[in-house]
């Protein structure tokens, strides 16, 4: 995973709440067995609508998505994160994220920056009034800057540290392999196994 | 110190705890299916890692499989299923493929095999893993990176959840089911209301539910945004588990029951939040919008977005009514459907099929309505057929299918056409979930069956009595 310290890119205002992962990438796109090329499925249904924000050339190269509350609800599909990243997004800003989506994002290096809904509204206004405005997201200082606007965001300390260092979870867990083995020896013998 | 059920299960699975780090939790059972696992196996292969505990890992084919006889015709779906078969072979994981007597929806298969037991940690790359919480297990959906993580380490680094008590006291009226309870809970707390929480369902109405009904309730916890839903195990739970293929036996059974009996929230345990529902006040519940929180009692009308206080709710409801092709003020009972779907990990178990069959027996599916009945597993299908339920459905004009996720999600041939409207016993009414442009109303199996007969959203009490001659 690449380390993430700061990112600057075009902000995309997505004025919708409850953006579920079926909207981020419909199920029909989940059939690949590879980890790349999911950008064509991103918001596939909405992209049929000419007025959808990503169909505006000003925003089509966007990399910072500013969305309404409860982003990423529903299905656990990590393809939602892959689709956003394959398209070019590096940051999603929202006032509230669904738990599984936030977890999936952290593992892939997509930053989920949680801002207040008031700041999201200000960002929306700015990005709509001045389309193409760049947004800078600084993970070190936990700030979002766009035009004259500066806002702080929340991200948990552990995810922030992993993103800043570019560390992958499996290697981190395997440092505790001795403890895992020791734990396995204390499990009740009546716990089921699939094979017996 | 007093602890909740969720905290007790959590504490008993901590492998490593460090300052400022998430806890590393041991995972007792890892369930796999074809859609969210290929990239995880690929990751193992690239890193040269084995699956640590294939004996605690089980795979089934469910999301992509057709529910009519014959091979998978869609080449992309076929590749995904074939990839799962190759991966399971290579990594030594037990797989129940299409056509196997144990195949079915992953969340139906685990419990029926007795692999789902109280006090376990259970994960799957599928958000409806919360189903298994009905046994007092801590069970939740994970993403593909986490699937790879569990395959490699049999653990997951997790930040503690908050706990919410969802107390449902009283007695349900006839015709009101577990599905109505959980739809009412979601409408009350909203699709984000459970975020960060493990819900514990409790109270006399929950204790009175069968195991299968409890699974329906826990299944939809994720639709309130919750990570998991749990119900403390009791005699109902033990009776369900006992005698199943993977259940403990003899002295092990006694030891297990003794341990399981401790799995309840202490009387003085504190929850971070609490919601209370009066079971007696509940009526059949249906959704009118495009998220599971947008639901109302069947006796009401499509709500008016303009009367909603919250601006986000207002905008979301306006959009939902436009997508659903509905007008505020229309009685829900006047809404015509094209398709009725009975099945899914929410309502595809034998009791669900029995409930739907009891309503449809001696009646006919309304003209112009298509009804699909899809058992949740091969075992459920065989059980239903041994009881003659398939004949009840087919005599009424419904289609009796092979097990799979089917119309719950548009990944297999069972889909709605654009603009088509369904009454569905599944769990999500998202835009396009059942097929591009499809319109979904979430309902219980009883409401589904009654709706099939009348052609409009209905409960069994709306039906004319079956005449003697037609039985």
XYZ file of C-alpha atoms in Angstrom:
667
model
C 0.000 0.000 0.000
C 1.304 3.466 -0.875
C 1.794 5.901 1.990
C -0.638 8.823 2.161
C 0.417 12.155 3.604
C -1.274 14.852 1.584
C -3.336 14.961 -1.585
C -4.483 17.801 -3.813
C -7.052 17.304 -6.554
C -10.302 18.509 -8.042
C -13.214 18.321 -5.601
C -16.448 16.692 -6.761
C -19.686 17.674 -4.998
C -22.059 14.700 -4.663
C -25.188 16.079 -3.048
C -26.709 12.796 -1.993
C -27.099 11.093 1.351
C -27.200 7.334 1.913
C -24.982 6.568 -1.067
C -25.040 2.778 -0.728
C -22.426 0.489 -2.247
C -24.980 -0.829 -4.753
C -24.970 2.728 -6.191
C -21.185 3.063 -5.993
C -20.870 -0.135 -8.026
C -23.859 -2.263 -9.059
C -23.656 -6.002 -8.455
C -23.373 -6.800 -12.139
C -19.821 -5.351 -12.105
C -18.654 -7.571 -9.246
C -17.895 -10.607 -11.314
C -14.277 -9.945 -12.116
C -11.659 -12.040 -10.385
C -8.969 -9.348 -10.628
C -8.483 -6.270 -8.465
C -8.401 -3.630 -11.183
C -10.511 -2.118 -13.940
C -13.595 -1.382 -11.823
C -13.761 2.313 -12.841
C -16.325 1.578 -15.548
C -18.783 0.391 -12.892
C -18.428 3.440 -10.635
C -21.874 5.032 -10.125
C -22.850 3.156 -13.305
C -26.594 3.796 -13.055
C -26.195 7.471 -12.244
C -23.666 8.021 -15.031
C -26.460 7.255 -17.516
C -27.951 10.564 -16.416
C -26.327 13.393 -18.457
C -26.659 15.793 -15.525
C -24.757 13.528 -13.113
C -21.774 15.377 -11.690
C -19.085 13.065 -13.090
C -20.477 13.593 -16.599
C -19.476 17.252 -16.328
C -15.987 17.488 -17.908
C -14.945 19.924 -15.177
C -15.367 17.197 -12.590
C -14.532 14.084 -14.564
C -10.894 14.209 -13.461
C -11.875 14.703 -9.820
C -10.048 12.924 -7.034
C -11.706 14.257 -3.859
C -15.370 13.239 -3.510
C -17.522 15.328 -1.173
C -20.683 13.370 -0.355
C -23.700 13.529 1.947
C -24.069 11.609 5.215
C -24.079 7.799 5.494
C -21.749 7.189 2.580
C -20.979 3.558 1.743
C -23.923 1.854 3.445
C -25.188 -1.598 2.512
C -23.239 -4.416 0.937
C -19.716 -5.143 2.188
C -18.299 -5.227 -1.349
C -14.734 -3.879 -1.362
C -15.247 -3.382 -5.080
C -16.810 -0.042 -4.078
C -13.422 1.111 -2.844
C -11.622 -0.341 -5.848
C -14.058 1.394 -8.217
C -13.529 4.765 -6.528
C -9.742 4.335 -6.571
C -9.591 2.927 -10.103
C -11.542 5.982 -11.233
C -8.970 8.217 -9.572
C -10.454 9.150 -6.202
C -8.025 9.311 -3.292
C -10.287 10.894 -0.669
C -13.980 10.765 0.213
C -15.304 13.478 2.518
C -18.603 12.899 4.339
C -20.118 13.651 7.725
C -20.742 9.946 8.349
C -19.428 6.730 6.815
C -20.744 3.191 7.017
C -18.445 1.030 9.144
C -17.546 -1.687 6.652
C -16.884 0.829 3.883
C -14.620 2.879 6.123
C -12.699 -0.253 7.124
C -12.328 -1.376 3.529
C -11.102 2.082 2.496
C -8.440 2.204 5.164
C -7.007 -1.084 3.960
C -6.690 0.113 0.363
C -5.352 3.587 1.045
C -8.544 5.499 0.238
C -8.865 8.215 2.894
C -12.329 8.607 4.434
C -12.227 12.085 5.943
C -15.111 12.765 8.310
C -16.048 16.458 8.362
C -18.994 18.155 10.018
C -22.104 18.393 7.848
C -21.756 22.201 8.037
C -18.306 21.995 6.455
C -19.606 19.557 3.840
C -22.313 22.101 2.955
C -19.692 24.858 2.641
C -17.524 22.642 0.427
C -20.542 21.808 -1.758
C -21.319 25.512 -2.215
C -17.725 26.325 -3.046
C -17.321 23.455 -5.520
C -20.630 24.263 -7.199
C -19.957 27.999 -7.416
C -16.397 27.508 -8.629
C -16.342 24.158 -10.444
C -12.880 22.699 -10.825
C -11.620 24.065 -7.511
C -8.769 22.049 -6.044
C -9.103 20.576 -2.603
C -6.073 19.761 -0.481
C -6.419 17.061 2.142
C -3.570 16.943 4.638
C -3.530 13.780 6.748
C -0.699 15.052 8.944
C -2.639 18.103 10.149
C -6.087 16.522 9.494
C -7.249 19.514 7.489
C -9.138 20.072 4.264
C -8.356 23.277 2.379
C -10.226 24.619 -0.637
C -10.243 28.278 -1.720
C -10.587 30.313 1.472
C -12.105 27.430 3.347
C -10.186 25.364 5.885
C -11.897 22.564 7.774
C -10.677 19.864 10.089
C -11.591 16.227 9.719
C -11.640 13.114 11.872
C -9.927 9.854 11.105
C -9.014 7.355 13.796
C -5.397 7.415 14.998
C -4.596 3.854 14.046
C -5.861 4.170 10.464
C -4.050 7.492 10.155
C -0.786 5.950 11.330
C -1.137 3.007 8.933
C -1.942 5.307 6.019
C 0.928 7.659 6.816
C 3.329 4.710 7.036
C 1.769 2.751 4.165
C 1.636 -0.419 6.332
C -0.426 -3.479 5.438
C -2.543 -5.175 8.083
C -1.567 -8.774 7.474
C 2.120 -8.141 8.131
C 1.177 -6.227 11.278
C -0.964 -9.116 12.556
C 1.579 -11.760 11.698
C 3.998 -10.083 14.113
C 1.727 -11.680 16.740
C 1.851 -15.166 15.310
C 3.158 -16.637 18.561
C 0.163 -15.234 20.405
C -2.203 -16.583 17.751
C -0.778 -20.076 18.166
C -0.961 -19.806 21.946
C -4.596 -18.682 21.722
C -5.462 -21.628 19.492
C -4.239 -23.995 22.193
C -6.675 -22.510 24.707
C -9.802 -22.726 22.522
C -12.465 -25.132 23.833
C -12.087 -28.486 22.099
C -15.817 -28.619 21.380
C -15.699 -25.607 19.048
C -16.719 -26.887 15.621
C -14.468 -27.496 12.658
C -15.687 -27.769 9.103
C -13.721 -30.911 8.390
C -14.968 -33.211 11.170
C -17.167 -5.982 35.882
C -20.622 -6.139 34.360
C -20.529 -6.835 30.641
C -22.914 -7.093 27.726
C -23.248 -10.249 25.642
C -21.223 -8.670 22.810
C -18.458 -7.637 25.217
C -18.256 -11.151 26.676
C -17.830 -12.773 23.285
C -15.321 -10.112 22.278
C -13.218 -10.478 25.438
C -13.025 -14.249 25.058
C -11.462 -13.873 21.593
C -8.743 -11.263 22.189
C -5.416 -12.638 20.943
C -3.445 -9.444 21.380
C -4.188 -6.088 22.976
C -1.846 -3.127 22.735
C -2.029 0.548 23.669
C -3.398 2.613 20.775
C -3.928 -0.458 18.583
C -7.125 -2.249 17.678
C -7.626 -5.578 19.460
C -6.573 -8.618 17.480
C -9.538 -11.018 17.626
C -9.547 -14.729 16.862
C -12.092 -15.865 14.270
C -13.845 -19.204 14.913
C -15.555 -19.597 11.546
C -14.868 -18.002 8.175
C -17.488 -18.399 5.444
C -16.667 -17.762 1.794
C -18.585 -17.351 -1.456
C -17.593 -16.710 -5.054
C -17.993 -12.937 -5.242
C -15.834 -11.457 -2.493
C -13.098 -14.085 -2.308
C -11.152 -14.277 -5.617
C -8.961 -11.238 -4.962
C -8.307 -12.439 -1.394
C -6.954 -15.795 -2.578
C -4.932 -13.941 -5.193
C -3.388 -11.840 -2.440
C -2.333 -14.977 -0.531
C -0.832 -16.438 -3.661
C 1.151 -13.280 -4.412
C 2.510 -13.151 -0.863
C 3.204 -16.903 -0.795
C 0.981 -17.378 2.256
C -1.107 -20.483 3.036
C -4.618 -20.454 4.499
C -3.904 -20.796 8.216
C -7.014 -22.755 9.229
C -8.841 -24.285 6.274
C -10.622 -26.459 8.856
C -12.368 -23.323 10.153
C -13.244 -22.132 6.652
C -16.229 -23.109 4.507
C -17.219 -22.007 1.017
C -20.503 -22.234 -0.883
C -21.659 -21.018 -4.275
C -24.678 -18.774 -3.901
C -24.609 -15.232 -5.332
C -24.122 -16.018 -9.012
C -25.861 -19.333 -9.381
C -28.934 -19.686 -11.583
C -32.013 -21.082 -9.833
C -33.174 -23.043 -12.835
C -31.548 -26.354 -13.799
C -28.459 -26.320 -15.975
C -25.003 -24.778 -16.013
C -24.161 -21.087 -15.571
C -24.529 -19.526 -19.001
C -23.054 -16.112 -18.212
C -19.307 -16.558 -18.890
C -18.211 -13.993 -16.312
C -20.278 -15.631 -13.565
C -18.950 -19.001 -14.592
C -15.363 -17.762 -14.350
C -16.008 -16.500 -10.843
C -17.474 -19.814 -9.698
C -14.701 -21.788 -11.378
C -12.156 -19.515 -9.709
C -13.675 -20.319 -6.302
C -13.447 -24.045 -7.053
C -9.788 -23.752 -8.049
C -8.959 -21.614 -5.023
C -10.669 -23.989 -2.573
C -8.837 -26.918 -4.111
C -5.481 -25.160 -3.952
C -5.884 -23.899 -0.365
C -7.654 -26.965 1.037
C -10.979 -25.287 1.803
C -14.216 -27.322 1.917
C -16.629 -26.172 -0.794
C -20.278 -27.016 -1.372
C -20.757 -26.388 -5.093
C -23.942 -26.067 -7.142
C -25.838 -29.319 -7.112
C -24.298 -30.509 -3.821
C -26.766 -31.579 -1.122
C -25.209 -29.033 1.258
C -25.118 -26.094 -1.182
C -27.107 -22.981 -0.431
C -26.906 -19.391 0.687
C -23.909 -19.132 2.974
C -25.979 -17.784 5.903
C -28.509 -20.586 5.612
C -25.857 -23.300 5.306
C -23.790 -22.402 8.423
C -26.675 -22.650 10.901
C -28.284 -25.725 9.360
C -24.982 -27.644 9.581
C -24.624 -26.713 13.234
C -21.428 -24.790 12.443
C -23.002 -21.636 13.838
C -22.941 -21.912 17.623
C -23.255 -19.513 20.559
C -20.262 -17.470 21.618
C -18.364 -17.817 18.366
C -16.817 -15.142 16.197
C -18.001 -15.601 12.615
C -17.082 -13.544 9.563
C -17.836 -13.628 5.846
C -17.292 -11.266 2.963
C -20.969 -10.468 3.041
C -22.756 -7.901 5.150
C -25.610 -10.270 6.061
C -23.236 -12.326 8.191
C -25.077 -10.601 11.034
C -27.628 -13.438 10.593
C -25.517 -15.767 12.762
C -25.831 -13.371 15.712
C -29.209 -15.022 16.349
C -27.235 -17.751 18.159
C -25.367 -15.332 20.404
C -22.362 -15.360 18.102
C -20.508 -12.158 17.224
C -20.907 -12.292 13.467
C -20.277 -9.564 10.939
C -19.515 -8.818 7.308
C -16.026 -7.969 6.116
C -14.404 -6.706 2.933
C -12.147 -8.665 0.619
C -8.917 -7.384 2.220
C -10.211 -8.687 5.523
C -11.129 -12.004 3.888
C -7.480 -12.284 2.882
C -6.452 -11.245 6.389
C -8.576 -13.951 8.022
C -7.416 -16.591 5.548
C -3.789 -15.718 6.356
C -4.022 -15.215 10.117
C -7.440 -16.480 11.369
C -7.628 -13.128 13.172
C -8.838 -9.589 12.535
C -7.681 -6.300 14.044
C -10.864 -4.625 15.274
C -11.795 -1.498 17.122
C -14.377 -2.090 19.861
C -18.007 -1.557 18.896
C -20.522 0.317 20.955
C -23.549 -1.624 22.187
C -27.236 -0.853 21.725
C -30.075 -2.705 23.421
C -33.110 -3.139 21.187
C -35.844 -4.236 23.551
C -39.091 -5.587 22.123
C -41.594 -6.440 24.844
C -45.071 -7.879 24.515
C -46.822 -10.235 22.175
C -47.002 -9.954 18.396
C -50.474 -9.897 16.855
C -51.309 -12.750 14.468
C -49.822 -12.082 11.023
C -47.008 -9.959 12.440
C -43.575 -11.548 12.076
C -39.877 -11.162 12.775
C -39.528 -9.301 9.465
C -42.037 -6.702 10.627
C -40.117 -6.285 13.893
C -36.835 -5.599 12.166
C -38.328 -3.327 9.484
C -39.948 -1.315 12.272
C -36.627 -1.145 14.154
C -34.837 0.148 11.047
C -37.568 2.703 10.312
C -37.256 3.889 13.911
C -33.482 4.279 14.140
C -32.725 4.910 10.447
C -30.211 3.317 8.083
C -27.362 5.039 9.923
C -28.785 4.737 13.437
C -26.883 1.578 14.255
C -23.546 2.769 12.921
C -20.678 1.705 15.159
C -22.990 -0.471 17.264
C -23.624 -4.106 17.899
C -27.365 -4.407 18.481
C -28.610 -6.826 21.114
C -32.240 -7.757 20.591
C -33.963 -8.628 23.847
C -37.322 -8.655 25.558
C -40.215 -11.092 25.697
C -41.149 -10.736 22.005
C -37.619 -11.709 20.951
C -37.428 -14.628 23.389
C -40.702 -15.943 21.971
C -39.265 -16.116 18.429
C -38.043 -19.364 16.858
C -34.385 -19.602 15.824
C -35.268 -19.018 12.194
C -37.264 -15.906 13.061
C -34.367 -14.674 15.198
C -32.096 -15.114 12.186
C -34.427 -12.885 10.140
C -34.163 -10.163 12.783
C -30.367 -10.339 13.135
C -29.911 -10.627 9.352
C -31.191 -7.107 8.777
C -29.158 -5.426 11.561
C -26.768 -4.224 8.863
C -29.653 -2.330 7.222
C -29.724 -0.098 10.291
C -26.001 0.455 9.774
C -25.082 -1.840 12.675
C -22.041 -4.037 12.425
C -23.812 -6.980 14.036
C -26.980 -8.041 15.803
C -27.093 -10.549 18.627
C -29.594 -12.468 20.722
C -28.575 -14.208 23.941
C -28.710 -17.991 23.563
C -31.391 -19.854 25.494
C -33.210 -23.205 25.449
C -34.597 -22.391 21.990
C -31.040 -21.962 20.726
C -29.698 -25.114 22.365
C -32.616 -27.178 21.045
C -31.948 -25.910 17.521
C -28.216 -26.671 17.615
C -28.431 -30.079 19.319
C -28.096 -33.029 16.988
C -26.892 -31.051 13.969
C -23.902 -32.374 12.015
C -21.272 -30.218 13.690
C -22.887 -29.790 17.116
C -20.932 -31.053 20.134
C -22.031 -34.416 21.530
C -21.828 -36.278 24.848
C -19.677 -34.621 27.495
C -18.705 -31.926 24.983
C -22.365 -30.991 24.628
C -22.727 -30.564 28.390
C -19.566 -28.454 28.564
C -20.735 -26.341 25.645
C -24.200 -25.725 27.117
C -22.633 -24.788 30.449
C -20.429 -22.219 28.684
C -23.257 -20.967 26.462
C -25.540 -20.464 29.454
C -23.183 -17.748 30.687
C -23.623 -15.810 27.451
C -26.071 -13.097 28.405
C -25.706 -9.454 29.255
C -25.303 -8.996 32.997
C -28.294 -7.379 34.698
C -26.230 -4.312 35.564
C -24.408 -4.131 32.215
C -24.622 -0.734 30.572
C -25.479 -0.265 26.921
C -24.337 2.824 25.054
C -27.847 3.277 23.679
C -31.267 1.704 24.015
C -34.341 1.516 21.800
C -37.671 0.123 22.979
C -40.489 -1.216 20.822
C -43.937 -2.392 21.854
C -44.550 -5.702 20.069
C -48.312 -5.485 20.478
C -48.398 -2.193 18.563
C -46.654 -3.648 15.497
C -48.536 -4.451 12.302
C -47.285 -5.811 8.970
C -44.623 -3.426 7.721
C -43.565 -2.668 4.148
C -41.052 -0.305 2.563
C -42.077 2.403 0.097
C -38.649 3.911 -0.649
C -35.134 3.005 -1.738
C -33.494 2.273 1.570
C -34.723 -0.167 4.220
C -35.413 2.674 6.661
C -38.070 4.085 4.345
C -40.903 1.867 5.519
C -44.377 2.193 7.041
C -47.156 -0.011 8.399
C -49.082 -1.583 5.530
C -52.263 0.202 6.647
C -50.742 3.619 5.983
C -50.203 5.638 2.810
C -47.059 6.641 0.914
C -45.715 9.490 3.070
C -45.360 13.061 1.871
C -41.675 14.070 1.675
C -42.625 17.706 2.249
C -43.955 16.829 5.705
C -40.572 15.459 6.818
C -38.663 17.589 9.300
C -35.111 16.689 8.334
C -33.835 18.171 5.040
C -31.778 15.120 4.123
C -34.809 12.867 4.753
C -36.935 15.145 2.611
C -34.543 15.108 -0.343
C -33.986 11.352 -0.022
C -37.744 10.685 0.133
C -38.435 12.883 -2.911
C -35.805 11.001 -4.883
C -37.102 7.666 -3.628
C -40.707 8.355 -4.664
C -39.546 9.471 -8.083
C -37.498 6.300 -8.545
C -40.283 4.108 -7.160
C -42.915 5.799 -9.345
C -45.118 6.532 -6.321
C -47.263 9.490 -5.310
C -47.518 10.710 -1.730
C -50.865 9.837 -0.199
C -51.437 6.621 -2.152
C -52.562 3.891 0.262
C -49.806 1.267 0.374
C -52.471 -1.404 -0.139
C -53.268 0.110 -3.569
C -49.765 -0.455 -4.942
C -49.741 -3.066 -7.714
C -46.765 -5.384 -8.068
C -45.501 -7.406 -11.039
C -43.336 -9.875 -9.177
C -43.299 -11.539 -5.776
C -40.045 -13.011 -4.497
C -39.921 -15.374 -1.523
C -36.384 -16.346 -0.590
C -32.916 -14.935 0.392
C -30.812 -15.207 3.538
C -33.451 -13.081 5.251
C -36.519 -15.230 4.542
C -35.472 -18.340 2.608
C -35.641 -20.903 5.417
C -38.191 -23.659 5.892
C -40.429 -21.727 8.305
C -40.605 -18.864 5.808
C -41.669 -21.228 3.045
C -44.231 -22.866 5.333
C -45.666 -19.462 6.235
C -45.966 -18.400 2.596
C -47.404 -21.784 1.597
C -50.062 -21.638 4.318
C -51.322 -18.357 2.874
C -51.225 -19.409 -0.754
C -52.714 -22.870 -0.231
C -55.962 -23.209 -2.148
C -55.504 -19.792 -3.738
C -54.083 -18.542 -7.017
C -51.378 -16.055 -7.857
C -53.123 -13.021 -9.395
C -53.136 -12.728 -13.156
C -50.138 -10.837 -14.485
C -48.117 -11.479 -11.334
C -45.018 -13.664 -11.351
C -44.150 -15.392 -8.072
C -40.731 -16.931 -7.478
C -40.154 -19.176 -4.489
C -36.465 -19.868 -3.946
C -35.360 -22.052 -1.028
C -32.287 -20.817 0.828
C -30.447 -24.119 0.537
C -30.643 -27.563 -1.011
C -31.629 -28.970 2.382
C -34.448 -26.451 2.733
C -35.601 -27.401 -0.752
C -35.635 -31.110 0.071
C -37.440 -30.491 3.358
C -40.058 -28.341 1.629
C -40.588 -30.976 -1.022
C -40.958 -33.700 1.594
C -43.753 -31.598 3.110
C -45.371 -31.021 -0.285
C -44.865 -27.252 -0.136
C -43.549 -27.159 -3.700
C -46.879 -28.536 -4.900
C -48.762 -25.873 -2.974
C -46.710 -23.197 -4.697
C -46.833 -24.634 -8.191
C -50.588 -25.355 -7.919
C -51.064 -21.677 -7.108
C -49.087 -20.707 -10.195
C -45.786 -19.840 -8.528
C -42.353 -20.959 -9.764
C -40.454 -23.375 -7.518
C -36.719 -22.869 -7.939
C -33.281 -24.228 -7.019
C -31.430 -22.657 -4.055
C -29.362 -19.487 -4.335
C -29.353 -15.756 -3.613
C -31.614 -15.348 -6.644
C -33.560 -12.108 -6.956
C -32.177 -10.588 -3.766
C -29.460 -9.045 -5.907
C -28.977 -8.607 -9.631
C -26.007 -10.928 -10.060
C -27.745 -13.960 -11.538
C -30.481 -14.430 -14.137
C -33.322 -13.696 -11.630
C -33.833 -9.965 -12.083
C -36.523 -7.330 -12.398
C -36.911 -5.526 -15.702
C -36.644 -1.698 -15.666
C -39.745 -0.210 -14.035
C -40.939 -3.602 -12.798
C -42.188 -3.645 -9.200
C -41.700 -6.401 -6.660
C -42.835 -7.411 -3.215
C -39.737 -9.133 -1.917
C -38.849 -10.985 1.272
C -35.197 -9.966 0.776
C -33.306 -7.291 2.644
C -32.511 -4.360 0.357
C -34.711 -2.040 -1.662
C -31.802 -0.002 -3.054
C -32.106 1.473 -6.537
C -31.344 -1.245 -9.065
C -30.667 -3.888 -6.407
C -32.992 -6.453 -8.019
C -32.132 -5.391 -11.556
C -31.550 -2.060 -13.244
C -34.582 0.190 -12.818
C -36.367 -2.404 -10.667
C -38.596 -1.194 -7.810
C -38.549 -3.174 -4.582
C -40.934 -3.280 -1.618
C -39.514 -5.261 1.291
C -42.118 -7.453 2.991
C -42.530 -10.535 5.192
C -43.278 -13.964 3.679
C -46.915 -13.638 4.822
C -47.312 -10.272 3.113
C -45.480 -11.591 0.032
C -47.883 -14.495 -0.341
C -50.994 -12.373 0.253
C -49.665 -9.806 -2.229
C -49.183 -12.515 -4.834
C -52.848 -13.469 -4.484
C -54.299 -9.943 -4.623
C -51.723 -8.367 -6.895
C -51.431 -5.373 -4.593
C -49.502 -5.054 -1.318
C -51.644 -7.026 1.136
C -51.617 -8.985 4.344
C -53.310 -12.368 4.800
C -56.182 -10.635 6.631
C -57.089 -8.898 3.354
C -57.769 -12.220 1.643
C -61.178 -13.794 1.129
C -61.479 -17.087 3.024
C -60.577 -20.124 0.942
C -63.778 -21.941 -0.054
C -64.056 -25.598 0.983
C -64.260 -26.766 -2.604
C -60.884 -25.384 -3.579
C -58.952 -27.199 -0.871
